[in-house]
Amino acid sequence: MDLSLTILVGTMTGTADLVAQEVQTALEACSHAVSIRMMDDLDAGVFSTGGTFLICTSTYGQGDVPDNAQALYASLESERPDLSAVTYGVIALGDLTYKDTFCEGGMRFDNLLTELGARRVGEILKHDASSGTLPEEVAAQWIVPWADLVEATSVDTLAGKTTDASAQ
């Protein structure tokens, strides 16, 4: 089964967009269908048809989501839609120099999506800007095993098995 994935990008400087593009390239090389949407002007309706999403976001200010992600986040908080038909993953970008708010933008989305019934697959990829590694390279290595886990989870769900993919 080929994965169909929408990457939602929250960014201020373009780094998360660059990461999303590398992830898209890596997944398309494995025959997966991937679209990238900047979070600008999106609202909770982006999740209305369900499906698989990847939140790729940086962290700004005091652990906030980026400016272009604020409207989507606020819409999810106020509308509180049922996201039980949504499967998702998170790539959170941050800087461990700010340890109290490290990757908090991605963590905020993760917490909110979970509260609304969405199911996260796998662990959150947290990238530290001060680590000396390029986030797009780390994400490109992380994404194919994550996509395999999403597919395995989907097959188990279709077969009527219940699996906690986040524990795998």
JSON list of C-alpha atoms in Angstrom, two decimals:
[
{"chain": "A", "resi": 1, "resn": "MET", "atom": "CA", "xyz": [0.00, 0.00, 0.00]},
{"chain": "A", "resi": 2, "resn": "ASP", "atom": "CA", "xyz": [1.32, 3.45, -0.88]},
{"chain": "A", "resi": 3, "resn": "LEU", "atom": "CA", "xyz": [0.97, 6.16, 1.70]},
{"chain": "A", "resi": 4, "resn": "SER", "atom": "CA", "xyz": [-0.91, 9.37, 0.91]},
{"chain": "A", "resi": 5, "resn": "LEU", "atom": "CA", "xyz": [0.38, 12.10, 3.18]},
{"chain": "A", "resi": 6, "resn": "THR", "atom": "CA", "xyz": [-0.23, 15.81, 3.69]},
{"chain": "A", "resi": 7, "resn": "ILE", "atom": "CA", "xyz": [2.60, 17.74, 5.33]},
{"chain": "A", "resi": 8, "resn": "LEU", "atom": "CA", "xyz": [1.44, 20.85, 7.19]},
{"chain": "A", "resi": 9, "resn": "VAL", "atom": "CA", "xyz": [4.27, 23.37, 7.62]},
{"chain": "A", "resi": 10, "resn": "GLY", "atom": "CA", "xyz": [4.60, 25.94, 10.39]},
{"chain": "A", "resi": 11, "resn": "THR", "atom": "CA", "xyz": [7.64, 28.14, 9.88]},
{"chain": "A", "resi": 12, "resn": "MET", "atom": "CA", "xyz": [9.03, 31.62, 10.38]},
{"chain": "A", "resi": 13, "resn": "THR", "atom": "CA", "xyz": [12.40, 31.40, 8.63]},
{"chain": "A", "resi": 14, "resn": "GLY", "atom": "CA", "xyz": [11.73, 28.66, 6.06]},
{"chain": "A", "resi": 15, "resn": "THR", "atom": "CA", "xyz": [13.62, 25.85, 7.80]},
{"chain": "A", "resi": 16, "resn": "ALA", "atom": "CA", "xyz": [10.50, 23.73, 8.37]},
{"chain": "A", "resi": 17, "resn": "ASP", "atom": "CA", "xyz": [9.55, 24.22, 4.71]},
{"chain": "A", "resi": 18, "resn": "LEU", "atom": "CA", "xyz": [12.99, 22.98, 3.64]},
{"chain": "A", "resi": 19, "resn": "VAL", "atom": "CA", "xyz": [12.57, 19.96, 5.93]},
{"chain": "A", "resi": 20, "resn": "ALA", "atom": "CA", "xyz": [9.13, 19.25, 4.42]},
{"chain": "A", "resi": 21, "resn": "GLN", "atom": "CA", "xyz": [10.56, 19.38, 0.89]},
{"chain": "A", "resi": 22, "resn": "GLU", "atom": "CA", "xyz": [13.30, 16.86, 1.78]},
{"chain": "A", "resi": 23, "resn": "VAL", "atom": "CA", "xyz": [10.73, 14.59, 3.42]},
{"chain": "A", "resi": 24, "resn": "GLN", "atom": "CA", "xyz": [8.55, 14.83, 0.31]},
{"chain": "A", "resi": 25, "resn": "THR", "atom": "CA", "xyz": [11.48, 13.88, -1.93]},
{"chain": "A", "resi": 26, "resn": "ALA", "atom": "CA", "xyz": [12.41, 10.89, 0.26]},
{"chain": "A", "resi": 27, "resn": "LEU", "atom": "CA", "xyz": [8.83, 9.60, 0.35]},
{"chain": "A", "resi": 28, "resn": "GLU", "atom": "CA", "xyz": [8.13, 10.14, -3.34]},
{"chain": "A", "resi": 29, "resn": "ALA", "atom": "CA", "xyz": [11.26, 8.06, -4.09]},
{"chain": "A", "resi": 30, "resn": "CYS", "atom": "CA", "xyz": [9.38, 5.23, -2.30]},
{"chain": "A", "resi": 31, "resn": "SER", "atom": "CA", "xyz": [6.22, 5.79, -4.42]},
{"chain": "A", "resi": 32, "resn": "HIS", "atom": "CA", "xyz": [4.25, 7.61, -1.73]},
{"chain": "A", "resi": 33, "resn": "ALA", "atom": "CA", "xyz": [1.94, 10.51, -2.63]},
{"chain": "A", "resi": 34, "resn": "VAL", "atom": "CA", "xyz": [2.91, 13.61, -0.68]},
{"chain": "A", "resi": 35, "resn": "SER", "atom": "CA", "xyz": [1.56, 17.15, -0.69]},
{"chain": "A", "resi": 36, "resn": "ILE", "atom": "CA", "xyz": [2.90, 20.10, 1.26]},
{"chain": "A", "resi": 37, "resn": "ARG", "atom": "CA", "xyz": [0.65, 22.82, 2.62]},
{"chain": "A", "resi": 38, "resn": "MET", "atom": "CA", "xyz": [1.88, 25.86, 4.43]},
{"chain": "A", "resi": 39, "resn": "MET", "atom": "CA", "xyz": [-0.25, 26.49, 7.52]},
{"chain": "A", "resi": 40, "resn": "ASP", "atom": "CA", "xyz": [-0.94, 30.07, 6.38]},
{"chain": "A", "resi": 41, "resn": "ASP", "atom": "CA", "xyz": [-4.70, 30.68, 6.27]},
{"chain": "A", "resi": 42, "resn": "LEU", "atom": "CA", "xyz": [-5.58, 27.07, 7.20]},
{"chain": "A", "resi": 43, "resn": "ASP", "atom": "CA", "xyz": [-8.21, 26.23, 9.77]},
{"chain": "A", "resi": 44, "resn": "ALA", "atom": "CA", "xyz": [-9.48, 23.05, 11.42]},
{"chain": "A", "resi": 45, "resn": "GLY", "atom": "CA", "xyz": [-11.28, 22.17, 8.17]},
{"chain": "A", "resi": 46, "resn": "VAL", "atom": "CA", "xyz": [-7.97, 20.94, 6.74]},
{"chain": "A", "resi": 47, "resn": "PHE", "atom": "CA", "xyz": [-8.54, 17.76, 8.79]},
{"chain": "A", "resi": 48, "resn": "SER", "atom": "CA", "xyz": [-12.22, 17.32, 7.84]},
{"chain": "A", "resi": 49, "resn": "THR", "atom": "CA", "xyz": [-11.70, 14.40, 5.45]},
{"chain": "A", "resi": 50, "resn": "GLY", "atom": "CA", "xyz": [-9.38, 12.55, 7.81]},
{"chain": "A", "resi": 51, "resn": "GLY", "atom": "CA", "xyz": [-6.24, 10.90, 6.48]},
{"chain": "A", "resi": 52, "resn": "THR", "atom": "CA", "xyz": [-2.57, 10.97, 7.35]},
{"chain": "A", "resi": 53, "resn": "PHE", "atom": "CA", "xyz": [-0.78, 14.20, 8.18]},
{"chain": "A", "resi": 54, "resn": "LEU", "atom": "CA", "xyz": [2.71, 15.20, 9.19]},
{"chain": "A", "resi": 55, "resn": "ILE", "atom": "CA", "xyz": [3.05, 18.35, 11.27]},
{"chain": "A", "resi": 56, "resn": "CYS", "atom": "CA", "xyz": [6.42, 19.94, 10.51]},
{"chain": "A", "resi": 57, "resn": "THR", "atom": "CA", "xyz": [6.87, 23.00, 12.67]},
{"chain": "A", "resi": 58, "resn": "SER", "atom": "CA", "xyz": [9.41, 25.17, 14.38]},
{"chain": "A", "resi": 59, "resn": "THR", "atom": "CA", "xyz": [9.09, 26.86, 17.77]},
{"chain": "A", "resi": 60, "resn": "TYR", "atom": "CA", "xyz": [9.21, 30.60, 18.37]},
{"chain": "A", "resi": 61, "resn": "GLY", "atom": "CA", "xyz": [9.01, 33.07, 21.22]},
{"chain": "A", "resi": 62, "resn": "GLN", "atom": "CA", "xyz": [8.19, 31.47, 24.54]},
{"chain": "A", "resi": 63, "resn": "GLY", "atom": "CA", "xyz": [7.47, 28.02, 23.08]},
{"chain": "A", "resi": 64, "resn": "ASP", "atom": "CA", "xyz": [4.85, 29.25, 20.63]},
{"chain": "A", "resi": 65, "resn": "VAL", "atom": "CA", "xyz": [3.86, 27.89, 17.26]},
{"chain": "A", "resi": 66, "resn": "PRO", "atom": "CA", "xyz": [5.14, 30.04, 14.37]},
{"chain": "A", "resi": 67, "resn": "ASP", "atom": "CA", "xyz": [3.11, 33.03, 13.18]},
{"chain": "A", "resi": 68, "resn": "ASN", "atom": "CA", "xyz": [1.85, 31.20, 10.08]},
{"chain": "A", "resi": 69, "resn": "ALA", "atom": "CA", "xyz": [0.54, 28.34, 12.27]},
{"chain": "A", "resi": 70, "resn": "GLN", "atom": "CA", "xyz": [-1.29, 30.45, 14.85]},
{"chain": "A", "resi": 71, "resn": "ALA", "atom": "CA", "xyz": [-4.64, 30.63, 12.99]},
{"chain": "A", "resi": 72, "resn": "LEU", "atom": "CA", "xyz": [-4.76, 26.85, 12.47]},
{"chain": "A", "resi": 73, "resn": "TYR", "atom": "CA", "xyz": [-3.86, 26.18, 16.08]},
{"chain": "A", "resi": 74, "resn": "ALA", "atom": "CA", "xyz": [-6.46, 28.69, 17.35]},
{"chain": "A", "resi": 75, "resn": "SER", "atom": "CA", "xyz": [-9.11, 27.19, 15.04]},
{"chain": "A", "resi": 76, "resn": "LEU", "atom": "CA", "xyz": [-8.45, 23.70, 16.40]},
{"chain": "A", "resi": 77, "resn": "GLU", "atom": "CA", "xyz": [-8.65, 25.01, 19.97]},
{"chain": "A", "resi": 78, "resn": "SER", "atom": "CA", "xyz": [-11.92, 26.89, 19.44]},
{"chain": "A", "resi": 79, "resn": "GLU", "atom": "CA", "xyz": [-13.77, 24.49, 17.10]},
{"chain": "A", "resi": 80, "resn": "ARG", "atom": "CA", "xyz": [-12.57, 21.29, 18.81]},
{"chain": "A", "resi": 81, "resn": "PRO", "atom": "CA", "xyz": [-13.41, 19.00, 15.86]},
{"chain": "A", "resi": 82, "resn": "ASP", "atom": "CA", "xyz": [-13.51, 15.21, 16.15]},
{"chain": "A", "resi": 83, "resn": "LEU", "atom": "CA", "xyz": [-10.21, 14.10, 14.63]},
{"chain": "A", "resi": 84, "resn": "SER", "atom": "CA", "xyz": [-10.65, 10.37, 15.21]},
{"chain": "A", "resi": 85, "resn": "ALA", "atom": "CA", "xyz": [-10.21, 9.77, 11.46]},
{"chain": "A", "resi": 86, "resn": "VAL", "atom": "CA", "xyz": [-6.79, 11.46, 11.51]},
{"chain": "A", "resi": 87, "resn": "THR", "atom": "CA", "xyz": [-3.43, 9.73, 11.82]},
{"chain": "A", "resi": 88, "resn": "TYR", "atom": "CA", "xyz": [-0.42, 11.98, 12.21]},
{"chain": "A", "resi": 89, "resn": "GLY", "atom": "CA", "xyz": [3.25, 12.38, 12.97]},
{"chain": "A", "resi": 90, "resn": "VAL", "atom": "CA", "xyz": [5.28, 15.35, 14.14]},
{"chain": "A", "resi": 91, "resn": "ILE", "atom": "CA", "xyz": [8.63, 16.81, 13.19]},
{"chain": "A", "resi": 92, "resn": "ALA", "atom": "CA", "xyz": [9.37, 19.43, 15.84]},
{"chain": "A", "resi": 93, "resn": "LEU", "atom": "CA", "xyz": [12.20, 21.88, 15.33]},
{"chain": "A", "resi": 94, "resn": "GLY", "atom": "CA", "xyz": [13.77, 23.69, 18.24]},
{"chain": "A", "resi": 95, "resn": "ASP", "atom": "CA", "xyz": [16.98, 24.72, 19.92]},
{"chain": "A", "resi": 96, "resn": "LEU", "atom": "CA", "xyz": [18.06, 22.95, 23.10]},
{"chain": "A", "resi": 97, "resn": "THR", "atom": "CA", "xyz": [19.75, 26.18, 24.17]},
{"chain": "A", "resi": 98, "resn": "TYR", "atom": "CA", "xyz": [16.17, 27.10, 25.16]},
{"chain": "A", "resi": 99, "resn": "LYS", "atom": "CA", "xyz": [15.61, 23.91, 27.14]},
{"chain": "A", "resi": 100, "resn": "ASP", "atom": "CA", "xyz": [12.38, 25.04, 28.80]},
{"chain": "A", "resi": 101, "resn": "THR", "atom": "CA", "xyz": [10.66, 25.52, 25.44]},
{"chain": "A", "resi": 102, "resn": "PHE", "atom": "CA", "xyz": [12.61, 23.04, 23.28]},
{"chain": "A", "resi": 103, "resn": "CYS", "atom": "CA", "xyz": [10.40, 21.86, 20.38]},
{"chain": "A", "resi": 104, "resn": "GLU", "atom": "CA", "xyz": [7.34, 23.21, 22.19]},
{"chain": "A", "resi": 105, "resn": "GLY", "atom": "CA", "xyz": [5.65, 24.30, 18.92]},
{"chain": "A", "resi": 106, "resn": "GLY", "atom": "CA", "xyz": [5.48, 20.69, 17.74]},
{"chain": "A", "resi": 107, "resn": "MET", "atom": "CA", "xyz": [4.58, 19.45, 21.21]},
{"chain": "A", "resi": 108, "resn": "ARG", "atom": "CA", "xyz": [1.65, 21.87, 21.38]},
{"chain": "A", "resi": 109, "resn": "PHE", "atom": "CA", "xyz": [0.26, 20.51, 18.11]},
{"chain": "A", "resi": 110, "resn": "ASP", "atom": "CA", "xyz": [0.82, 16.95, 19.31]},
{"chain": "A", "resi": 111, "resn": "ASN", "atom": "CA", "xyz": [-1.05, 17.53, 22.57]},
{"chain": "A", "resi": 112, "resn": "LEU", "atom": "CA", "xyz": [-3.95, 19.31, 20.87]},
{"chain": "A", "resi": 113, "resn": "LEU", "atom": "CA", "xyz": [-4.37, 16.75, 18.08]},
{"chain": "A", "resi": 114, "resn": "THR", "atom": "CA", "xyz": [-4.34, 13.93, 20.64]},
{"chain": "A", "resi": 115, "resn": "GLU", "atom": "CA", "xyz": [-6.96, 15.74, 22.76]},
{"chain": "A", "resi": 116, "resn": "LEU", "atom": "CA", "xyz": [-9.16, 15.98, 19.65]},
{"chain": "A", "resi": 117, "resn": "GLY", "atom": "CA", "xyz": [-8.98, 12.24, 19.00]},
{"chain": "A", "resi": 118, "resn": "ALA", "atom": "CA", "xyz": [-6.25, 12.06, 16.34]},
{"chain": "A", "resi": 119, "resn": "ARG", "atom": "CA", "xyz": [-3.82, 9.17, 16.62]},
{"chain": "A", "resi": 120, "resn": "ARG", "atom": "CA", "xyz": [-0.08, 9.80, 16.52]},
{"chain": "A", "resi": 121, "resn": "VAL", "atom": "CA", "xyz": [2.02, 7.10, 14.95]},
{"chain": "A", "resi": 122, "resn": "GLY", "atom": "CA", "xyz": [5.56, 6.64, 16.22]},
{"chain": "A", "resi": 123, "resn": "GLU", "atom": "CA", "xyz": [7.65, 9.02, 18.24]},
{"chain": "A", "resi": 124, "resn": "ILE", "atom": "CA", "xyz": [7.98, 12.73, 17.59]},
{"chain": "A", "resi": 125, "resn": "LEU", "atom": "CA", "xyz": [11.15, 13.68, 15.74]},
{"chain": "A", "resi": 126, "resn": "LYS", "atom": "CA", "xyz": [12.70, 16.49, 17.76]},
{"chain": "A", "resi": 127, "resn": "HIS", "atom": "CA", "xyz": [15.56, 18.27, 16.06]},
{"chain": "A", "resi": 128, "resn": "ASP", "atom": "CA", "xyz": [17.98, 20.47, 17.98]},
{"chain": "A", "resi": 129, "resn": "ALA", "atom": "CA", "xyz": [19.25, 23.40, 15.91]},
{"chain": "A", "resi": 130, "resn": "SER", "atom": "CA", "xyz": [22.38, 23.54, 18.08]},
{"chain": "A", "resi": 131, "resn": "SER", "atom": "CA", "xyz": [23.25, 19.86, 17.45]},
{"chain": "A", "resi": 132, "resn": "GLY", "atom": "CA", "xyz": [25.40, 20.46, 14.40]},
{"chain": "A", "resi": 133, "resn": "THR", "atom": "CA", "xyz": [23.16, 18.28, 12.20]},
{"chain": "A", "resi": 134, "resn": "LEU", "atom": "CA", "xyz": [20.96, 19.54, 9.39]},
{"chain": "A", "resi": 135, "resn": "PRO", "atom": "CA", "xyz": [17.27, 19.08, 10.20]},
{"chain": "A", "resi": 136, "resn": "GLU", "atom": "CA", "xyz": [16.39, 18.18, 6.61]},
{"chain": "A", "resi": 137, "resn": "GLU", "atom": "CA", "xyz": [18.96, 15.37, 6.58]},
{"chain": "A", "resi": 138, "resn": "VAL", "atom": "CA", "xyz": [17.81, 13.98, 9.93]},
{"chain": "A", "resi": 139, "resn": "ALA", "atom": "CA", "xyz": [14.16, 14.15, 8.81]},
{"chain": "A", "resi": 140, "resn": "ALA", "atom": "CA", "xyz": [14.91, 12.45, 5.47]},
{"chain": "A", "resi": 141, "resn": "GLN", "atom": "CA", "xyz": [16.43, 9.51, 7.37]},
{"chain": "A", "resi": 142, "resn": "TRP", "atom": "CA", "xyz": [13.59, 9.38, 9.90]},
{"chain": "A", "resi": 143, "resn": "ILE", "atom": "CA", "xyz": [10.66, 9.60, 7.49]},
{"chain": "A", "resi": 144, "resn": "VAL", "atom": "CA", "xyz": [10.84, 6.29, 5.58]},
{"chain": "A", "resi": 145, "resn": "PRO", "atom": "CA", "xyz": [10.76, 4.10, 8.72]},
{"chain": "A", "resi": 146, "resn": "TRP", "atom": "CA", "xyz": [7.95, 6.32, 10.03]},
{"chain": "A", "resi": 147, "resn": "ALA", "atom": "CA", "xyz": [5.98, 5.86, 6.79]},
{"chain": "A", "resi": 148, "resn": "ASP", "atom": "CA", "xyz": [6.52, 2.09, 7.05]},
{"chain": "A", "resi": 149, "resn": "LEU", "atom": "CA", "xyz": [5.08, 2.22, 10.57]},
{"chain": "A", "resi": 150, "resn": "VAL", "atom": "CA", "xyz": [2.05, 4.19, 9.34]},
{"chain": "A", "resi": 151, "resn": "GLU", "atom": "CA", "xyz": [1.43, 1.59, 6.64]},
{"chain": "A", "resi": 152, "resn": "ALA", "atom": "CA", "xyz": [1.80, -1.30, 9.09]},
{"chain": "A", "resi": 153, "resn": "THR", "atom": "CA", "xyz": [-0.61, 0.41, 11.47]},
{"chain": "A", "resi": 154, "resn": "SER", "atom": "CA", "xyz": [-3.12, 0.97, 8.65]},
{"chain": "A", "resi": 155, "resn": "VAL", "atom": "CA", "xyz": [-2.95, -2.69, 7.63]},
{"chain": "A", "resi": 156, "resn": "ASP", "atom": "CA", "xyz": [-3.48, -3.79, 11.26]},
{"chain": "A", "resi": 157, "resn": "THR", "atom": "CA", "xyz": [-6.44, -1.42, 11.59]},
{"chain": "A", "resi": 158, "resn": "LEU", "atom": "CA", "xyz": [-7.99, -2.71, 8.37]},
{"chain": "A", "resi": 159, "resn": "ALA", "atom": "CA", "xyz": [-7.54, -6.29, 9.58]},
{"chain": "A", "resi": 160, "resn": "GLY", "atom": "CA", "xyz": [-9.40, -5.42, 12.78]},
{"chain": "A", "resi": 161, "resn": "LYS", "atom": "CA", "xyz": [-6.35, -5.60, 15.02]},
{"chain": "A", "resi": 162, "resn": "THR", "atom": "CA", "xyz": [-5.76, -2.94, 17.59]},
{"chain": "A", "resi": 163, "resn": "THR", "atom": "CA", "xyz": [-2.19, -1.85, 17.82]},
{"chain": "A", "resi": 164, "resn": "ASP", "atom": "CA", "xyz": [-0.64, 0.96, 19.74]},
{"chain": "A", "resi": 165, "resn": "ALA", "atom": "CA", "xyz": [1.67, 2.23, 17.02]},
{"chain": "A", "resi": 166, "resn": "SER", "atom": "CA", "xyz": [3.22, 4.84, 19.28]},
{"chain": "A", "resi": 167, "resn": "ALA", "atom": "CA", "xyz": [4.59, 2.05, 21.46]},
{"chain": "A", "resi": 168, "resn": "GLN", "atom": "CA", "xyz": [6.34, 0.34, 18.56]}
]
